[in-house]
Short mmCIF file of C-alpha atoms in Angstrom, two decimals:
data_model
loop_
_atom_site.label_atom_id
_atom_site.label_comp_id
_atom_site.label_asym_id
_atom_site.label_seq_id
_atom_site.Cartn_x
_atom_site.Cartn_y
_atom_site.Cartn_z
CA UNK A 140 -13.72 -1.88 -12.16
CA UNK A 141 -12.14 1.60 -12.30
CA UNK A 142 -8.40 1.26 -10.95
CA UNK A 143 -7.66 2.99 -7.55
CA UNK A 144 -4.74 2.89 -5.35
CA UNK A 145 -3.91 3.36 -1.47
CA UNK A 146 -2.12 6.86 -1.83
CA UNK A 147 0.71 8.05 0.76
CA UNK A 148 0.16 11.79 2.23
CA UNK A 149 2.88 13.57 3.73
CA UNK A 150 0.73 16.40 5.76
CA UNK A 151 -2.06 18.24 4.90
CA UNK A 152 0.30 21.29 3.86
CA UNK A 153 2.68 19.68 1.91
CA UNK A 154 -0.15 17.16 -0.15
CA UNK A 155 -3.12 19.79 -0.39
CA UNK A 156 -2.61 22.85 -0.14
CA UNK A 157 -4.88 24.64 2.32
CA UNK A 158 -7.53 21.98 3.09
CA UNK A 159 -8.31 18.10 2.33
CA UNK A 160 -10.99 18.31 -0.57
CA UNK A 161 -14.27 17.59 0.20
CA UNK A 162 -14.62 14.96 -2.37
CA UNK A 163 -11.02 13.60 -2.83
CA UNK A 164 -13.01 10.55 -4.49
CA UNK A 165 -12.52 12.46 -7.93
CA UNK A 166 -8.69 11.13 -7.32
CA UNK A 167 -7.68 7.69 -7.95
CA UNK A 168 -7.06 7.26 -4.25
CA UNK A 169 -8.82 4.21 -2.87
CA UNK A 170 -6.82 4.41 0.93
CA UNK A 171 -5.10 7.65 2.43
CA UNK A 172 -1.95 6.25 4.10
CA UNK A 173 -1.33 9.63 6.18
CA UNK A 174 1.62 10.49 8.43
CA UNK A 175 1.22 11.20 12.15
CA UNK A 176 4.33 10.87 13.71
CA UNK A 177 7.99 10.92 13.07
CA UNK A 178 9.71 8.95 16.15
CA UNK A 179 7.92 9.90 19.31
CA UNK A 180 7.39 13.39 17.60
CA UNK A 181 3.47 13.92 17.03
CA UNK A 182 2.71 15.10 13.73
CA UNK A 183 -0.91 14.30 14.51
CA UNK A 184 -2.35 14.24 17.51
CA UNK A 185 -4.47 10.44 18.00
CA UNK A 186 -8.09 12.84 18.06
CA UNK A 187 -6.68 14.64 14.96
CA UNK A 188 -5.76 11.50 13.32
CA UNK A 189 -9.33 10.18 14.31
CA UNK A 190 -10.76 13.26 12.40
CA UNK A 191 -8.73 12.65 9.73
CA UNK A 192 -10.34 9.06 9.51
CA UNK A 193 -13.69 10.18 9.77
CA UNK A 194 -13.04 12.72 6.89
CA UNK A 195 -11.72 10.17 4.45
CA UNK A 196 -14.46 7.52 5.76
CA UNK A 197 -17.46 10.09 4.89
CA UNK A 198 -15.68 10.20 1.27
CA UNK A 199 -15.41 6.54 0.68
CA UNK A 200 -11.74 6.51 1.10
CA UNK A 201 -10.21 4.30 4.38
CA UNK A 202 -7.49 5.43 6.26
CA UNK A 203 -4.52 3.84 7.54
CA UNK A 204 -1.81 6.29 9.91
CA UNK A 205 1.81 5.46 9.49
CA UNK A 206 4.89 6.80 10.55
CA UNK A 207 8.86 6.31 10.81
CA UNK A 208 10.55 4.38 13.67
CA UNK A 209 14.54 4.91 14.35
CA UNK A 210 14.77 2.53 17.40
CA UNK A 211 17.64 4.48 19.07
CA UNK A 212 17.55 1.89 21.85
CA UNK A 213 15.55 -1.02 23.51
CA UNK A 214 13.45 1.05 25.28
CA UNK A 215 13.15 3.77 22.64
CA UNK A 216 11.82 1.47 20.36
CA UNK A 217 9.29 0.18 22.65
CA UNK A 218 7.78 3.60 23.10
CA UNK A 219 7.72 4.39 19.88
CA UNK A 220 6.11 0.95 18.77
CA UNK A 221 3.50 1.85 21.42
CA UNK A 222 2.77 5.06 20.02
CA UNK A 223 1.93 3.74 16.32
CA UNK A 224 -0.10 1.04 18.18
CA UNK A 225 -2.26 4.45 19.38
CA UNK A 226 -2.38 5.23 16.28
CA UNK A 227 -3.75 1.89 14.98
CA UNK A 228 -6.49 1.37 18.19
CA UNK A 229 -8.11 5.14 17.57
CA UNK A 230 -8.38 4.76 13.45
CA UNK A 231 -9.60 0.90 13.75
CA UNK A 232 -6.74 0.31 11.12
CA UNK A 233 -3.34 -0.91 10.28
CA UNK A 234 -0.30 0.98 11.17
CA UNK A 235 2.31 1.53 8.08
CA UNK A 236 5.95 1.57 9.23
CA UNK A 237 8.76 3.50 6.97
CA UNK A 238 11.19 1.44 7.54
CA UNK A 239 15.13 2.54 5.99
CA UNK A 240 18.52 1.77 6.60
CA UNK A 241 19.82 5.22 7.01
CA UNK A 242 21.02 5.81 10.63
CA UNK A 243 21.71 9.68 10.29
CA UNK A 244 18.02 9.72 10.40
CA UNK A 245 16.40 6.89 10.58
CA UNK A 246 16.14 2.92 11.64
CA UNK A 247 19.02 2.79 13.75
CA UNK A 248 19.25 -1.75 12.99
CA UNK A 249 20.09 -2.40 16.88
CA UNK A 250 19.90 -5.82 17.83
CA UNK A 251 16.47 -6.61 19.68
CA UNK A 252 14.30 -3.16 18.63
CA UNK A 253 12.07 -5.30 15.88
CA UNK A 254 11.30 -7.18 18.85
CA UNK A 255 11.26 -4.45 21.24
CA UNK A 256 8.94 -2.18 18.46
CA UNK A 257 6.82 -5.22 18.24
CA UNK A 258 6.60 -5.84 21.91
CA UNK A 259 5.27 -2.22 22.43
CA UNK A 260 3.13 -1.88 19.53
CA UNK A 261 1.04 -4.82 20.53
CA UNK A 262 0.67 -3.43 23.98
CA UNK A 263 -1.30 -1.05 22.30
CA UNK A 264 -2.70 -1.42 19.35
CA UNK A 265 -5.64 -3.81 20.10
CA UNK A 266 -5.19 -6.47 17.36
CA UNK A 267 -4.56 -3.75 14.57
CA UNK A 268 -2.18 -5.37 12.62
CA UNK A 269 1.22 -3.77 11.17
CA UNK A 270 2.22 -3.64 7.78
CA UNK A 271 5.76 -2.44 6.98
CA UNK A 272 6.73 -0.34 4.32
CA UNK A 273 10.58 -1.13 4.11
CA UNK A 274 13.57 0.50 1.45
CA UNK A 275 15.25 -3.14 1.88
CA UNK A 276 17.86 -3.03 -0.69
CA UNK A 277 20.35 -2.33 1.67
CA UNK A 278 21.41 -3.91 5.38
CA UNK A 279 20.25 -2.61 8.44
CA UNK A 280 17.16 -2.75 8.67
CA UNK A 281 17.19 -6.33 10.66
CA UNK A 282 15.05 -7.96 7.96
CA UNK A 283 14.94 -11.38 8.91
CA UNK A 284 13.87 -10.06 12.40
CA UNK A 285 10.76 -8.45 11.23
CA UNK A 286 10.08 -11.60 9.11
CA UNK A 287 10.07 -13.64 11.71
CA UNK A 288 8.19 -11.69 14.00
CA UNK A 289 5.47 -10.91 11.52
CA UNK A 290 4.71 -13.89 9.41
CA UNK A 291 1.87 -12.88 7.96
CA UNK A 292 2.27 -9.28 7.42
CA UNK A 293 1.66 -7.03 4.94
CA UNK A 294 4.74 -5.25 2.79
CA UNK A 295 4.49 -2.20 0.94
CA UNK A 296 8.41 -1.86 -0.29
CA UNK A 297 9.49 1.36 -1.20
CA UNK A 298 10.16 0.60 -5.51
CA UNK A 299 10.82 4.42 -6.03
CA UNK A 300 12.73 3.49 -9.68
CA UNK A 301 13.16 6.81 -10.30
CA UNK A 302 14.92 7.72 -7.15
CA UNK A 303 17.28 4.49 -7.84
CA UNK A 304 17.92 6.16 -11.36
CA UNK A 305 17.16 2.38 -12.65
CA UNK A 306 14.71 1.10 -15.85
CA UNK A 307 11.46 0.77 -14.45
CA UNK A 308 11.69 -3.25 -14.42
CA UNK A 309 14.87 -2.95 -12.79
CA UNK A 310 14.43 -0.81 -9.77
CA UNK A 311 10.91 -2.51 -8.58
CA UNK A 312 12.03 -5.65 -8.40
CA UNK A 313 15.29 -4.26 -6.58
CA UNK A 314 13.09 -3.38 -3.71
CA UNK A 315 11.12 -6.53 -3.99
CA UNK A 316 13.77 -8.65 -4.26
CA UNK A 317 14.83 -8.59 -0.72
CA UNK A 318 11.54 -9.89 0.80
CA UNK A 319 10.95 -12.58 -1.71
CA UNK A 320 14.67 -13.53 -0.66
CA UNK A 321 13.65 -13.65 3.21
CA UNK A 322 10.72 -15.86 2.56
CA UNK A 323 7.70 -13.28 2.18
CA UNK A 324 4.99 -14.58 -0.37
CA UNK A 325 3.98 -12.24 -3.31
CA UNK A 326 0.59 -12.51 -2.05
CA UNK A 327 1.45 -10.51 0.75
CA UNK A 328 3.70 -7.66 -0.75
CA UNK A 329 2.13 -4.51 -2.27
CA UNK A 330 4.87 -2.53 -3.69
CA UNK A 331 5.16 1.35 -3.52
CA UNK A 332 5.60 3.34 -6.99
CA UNK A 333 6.80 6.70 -7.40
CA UNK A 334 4.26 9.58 -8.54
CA UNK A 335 6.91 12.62 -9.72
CA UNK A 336 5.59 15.38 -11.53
CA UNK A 337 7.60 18.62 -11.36
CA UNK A 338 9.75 18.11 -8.38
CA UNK A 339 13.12 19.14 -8.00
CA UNK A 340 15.68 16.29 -8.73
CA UNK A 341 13.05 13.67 -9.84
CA UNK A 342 11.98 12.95 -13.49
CA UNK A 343 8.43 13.61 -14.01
CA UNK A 344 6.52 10.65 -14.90
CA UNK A 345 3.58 10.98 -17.19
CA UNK A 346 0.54 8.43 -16.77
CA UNK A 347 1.29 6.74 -19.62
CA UNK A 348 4.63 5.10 -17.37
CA UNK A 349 2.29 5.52 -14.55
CA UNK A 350 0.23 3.01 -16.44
CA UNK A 351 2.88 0.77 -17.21
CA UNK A 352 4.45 0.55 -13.98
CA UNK A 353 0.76 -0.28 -12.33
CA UNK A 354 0.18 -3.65 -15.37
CA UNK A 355 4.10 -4.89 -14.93
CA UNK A 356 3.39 -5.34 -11.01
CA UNK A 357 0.01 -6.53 -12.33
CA UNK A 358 1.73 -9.00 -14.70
CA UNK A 359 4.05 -10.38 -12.13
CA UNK A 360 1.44 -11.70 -10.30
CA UNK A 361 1.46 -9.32 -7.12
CA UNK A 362 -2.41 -8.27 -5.26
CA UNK A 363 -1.70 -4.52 -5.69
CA UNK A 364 0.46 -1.27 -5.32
CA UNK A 365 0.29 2.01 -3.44
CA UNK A 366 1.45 5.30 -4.05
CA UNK A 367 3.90 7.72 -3.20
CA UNK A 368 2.75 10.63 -2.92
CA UNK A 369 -0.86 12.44 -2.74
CA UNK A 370 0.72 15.80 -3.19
CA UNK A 371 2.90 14.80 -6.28
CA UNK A 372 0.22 13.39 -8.36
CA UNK A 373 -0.43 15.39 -11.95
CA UNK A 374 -4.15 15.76 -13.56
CA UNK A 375 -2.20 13.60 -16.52
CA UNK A 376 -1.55 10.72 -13.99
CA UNK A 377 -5.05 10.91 -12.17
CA UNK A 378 -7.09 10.75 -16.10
CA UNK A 379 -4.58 7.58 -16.59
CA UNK A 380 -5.72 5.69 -13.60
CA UNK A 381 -8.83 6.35 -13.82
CA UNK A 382 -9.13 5.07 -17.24
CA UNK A 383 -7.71 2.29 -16.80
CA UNK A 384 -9.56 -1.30 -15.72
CA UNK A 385 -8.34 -2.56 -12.77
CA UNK A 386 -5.96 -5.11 -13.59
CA UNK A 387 -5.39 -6.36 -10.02
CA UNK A 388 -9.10 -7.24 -10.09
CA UNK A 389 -10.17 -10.81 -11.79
CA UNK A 390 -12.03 -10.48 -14.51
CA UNK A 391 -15.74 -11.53 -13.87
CA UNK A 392 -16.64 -14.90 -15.27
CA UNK A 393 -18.83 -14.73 -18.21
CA UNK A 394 -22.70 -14.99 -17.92
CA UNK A 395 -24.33 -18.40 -17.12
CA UNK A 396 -27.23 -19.76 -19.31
CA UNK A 397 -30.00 -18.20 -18.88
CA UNK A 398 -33.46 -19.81 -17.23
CA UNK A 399 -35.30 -20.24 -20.36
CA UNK A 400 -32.15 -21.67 -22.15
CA UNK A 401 -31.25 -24.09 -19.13
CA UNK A 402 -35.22 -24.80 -19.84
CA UNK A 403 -34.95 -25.44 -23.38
CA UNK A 404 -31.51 -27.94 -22.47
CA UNK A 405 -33.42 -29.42 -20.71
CA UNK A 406 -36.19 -29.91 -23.09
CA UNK A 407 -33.51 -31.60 -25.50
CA UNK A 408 -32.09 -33.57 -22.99
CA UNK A 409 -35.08 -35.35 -22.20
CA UNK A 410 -36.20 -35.28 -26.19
CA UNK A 411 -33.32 -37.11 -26.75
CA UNK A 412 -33.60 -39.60 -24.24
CA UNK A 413 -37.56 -40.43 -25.23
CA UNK A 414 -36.11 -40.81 -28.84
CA UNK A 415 -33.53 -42.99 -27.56
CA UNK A 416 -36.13 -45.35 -25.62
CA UNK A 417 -37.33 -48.95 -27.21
CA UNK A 418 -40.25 -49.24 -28.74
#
């Protein structure tokens, strides 16, 4: 099976251009993880993230809306937990939460708001579940809270090795690490890997590390990876990917006998037991 990969867009502008291609297929994106809102601040409205959906859908390629949360307070946190659940209900899909321990602008790590975000998001979100997308190398992001309150979530940690100017093997398991420590199985984390080509304080990263990076998560034993980001993705990476088997895919078991050679066992079988018979 050809390899594809959930792929994270920023906005429209920033990841395309002018317009979404009508046939983004020709990508090695098999899920469009696509922002729409930045605290309570809209960066989609729900019927333009619905469009979105549809857009994707009619290409082959699902959809899943996320967003960042900074849980200024209780109540804060609440709202904004019911606004990704809005999110989630309109798509029919998962909600993806940035979650990082930066409080000049983002996840504030105030006792209560995983609880609080949770509380609101399942006011809202009619079953959707929520995945979270954590940079968990560092404190405050109330980890173990989050763990606790979704046991059998899905984790896409942010393993930008690049950014953490650390070898490759290094700097994804630094943001694994974390959840593995809190209790999360491997089965349920999907890590995030860095697509840099050309962008201002980032090495560029040619498919052939592309490739790499994808079999070492394989190799570890983890279901699969996403990407950040649509708009950083070169024509060297997408011709990688695309080559490449998909190595979080079992290989298919080999062919069974077929009906005229289960025939002719059988034949043999039975030859053998007339030829073992008394005279």
């Amino acid at each position: 099976m050809t390899f594809k990969a959930g792929v994270f867009v920023w906005t429209v502008a920033n990841d395309y251009g002018a317009r979404i291609p009508d046939d983004d297929t020709k990508g090695a994106m098999s899920v469009s993880l696509f922002k729409v809102n930045d605290g309570m601040n809209r960066m989609e409205t729900v019927a333009e993230a619905v469009a979105l959906a549809q857009q994707y859908r009619a290409q082959g390629i699902d959809f899943m809306p996320w967003g960042v949360a900074r849980g200024f307070s209780l109540a804060g946190a609440k709202a904004e937990g019911a606004l990704a659940g809005e999110y989630a209900a309109a798509t029919n899909s998962p909600y993806v939460l940035d979650l990082e321990p930066y409080p000049d602008d983002y996840w504030q790590g105030i006792p209560g708001t995983p609880q609080a975000f949770i509380e609101g998001y399942n006011s809202t979100a009619n079953r959707h579940p929520l995945r979270l997308c954590p940079d968990a190398r560092n404190s405050g992001l109330n980890l173990e809270k989050w763990v606790a309150a979704q046991p059998g979530a899905i984790w896409h940690p942010q393993a930008y090795y690049t950014a953490f100017h650390m070898p490759m093997n290094v700097g994804i398991m630094a943001a694994i690490r974390p959840l593995l420590n809190a209790g999360i199985p491997v089965a349920q984390i999907y890590p995030v890997l860095p697509l840099y080509i050309d962008t201002p304080g980032e090495p560029s990263i040619p498919g052939s590390e592309v490739k790499q990076a994808i079999n070492l998560v394989a190799q570890w034993g983890y279901p699969g990876i996403a990407f950040w980001r649509r708009g950083l993705m070169s024509p060297d990476q997408v011709s990688t990917m695309l080559a490449m088997d998909d190595p979080f895919t079992p290989a298919p078991p080999p062919p069974g006998p077929s009906l005229k050679q289960q025939a002719l066992a059988a034949i043999e079988v039975a030859r053998q037991s007339v030829e073992e018979m008394p005279d």
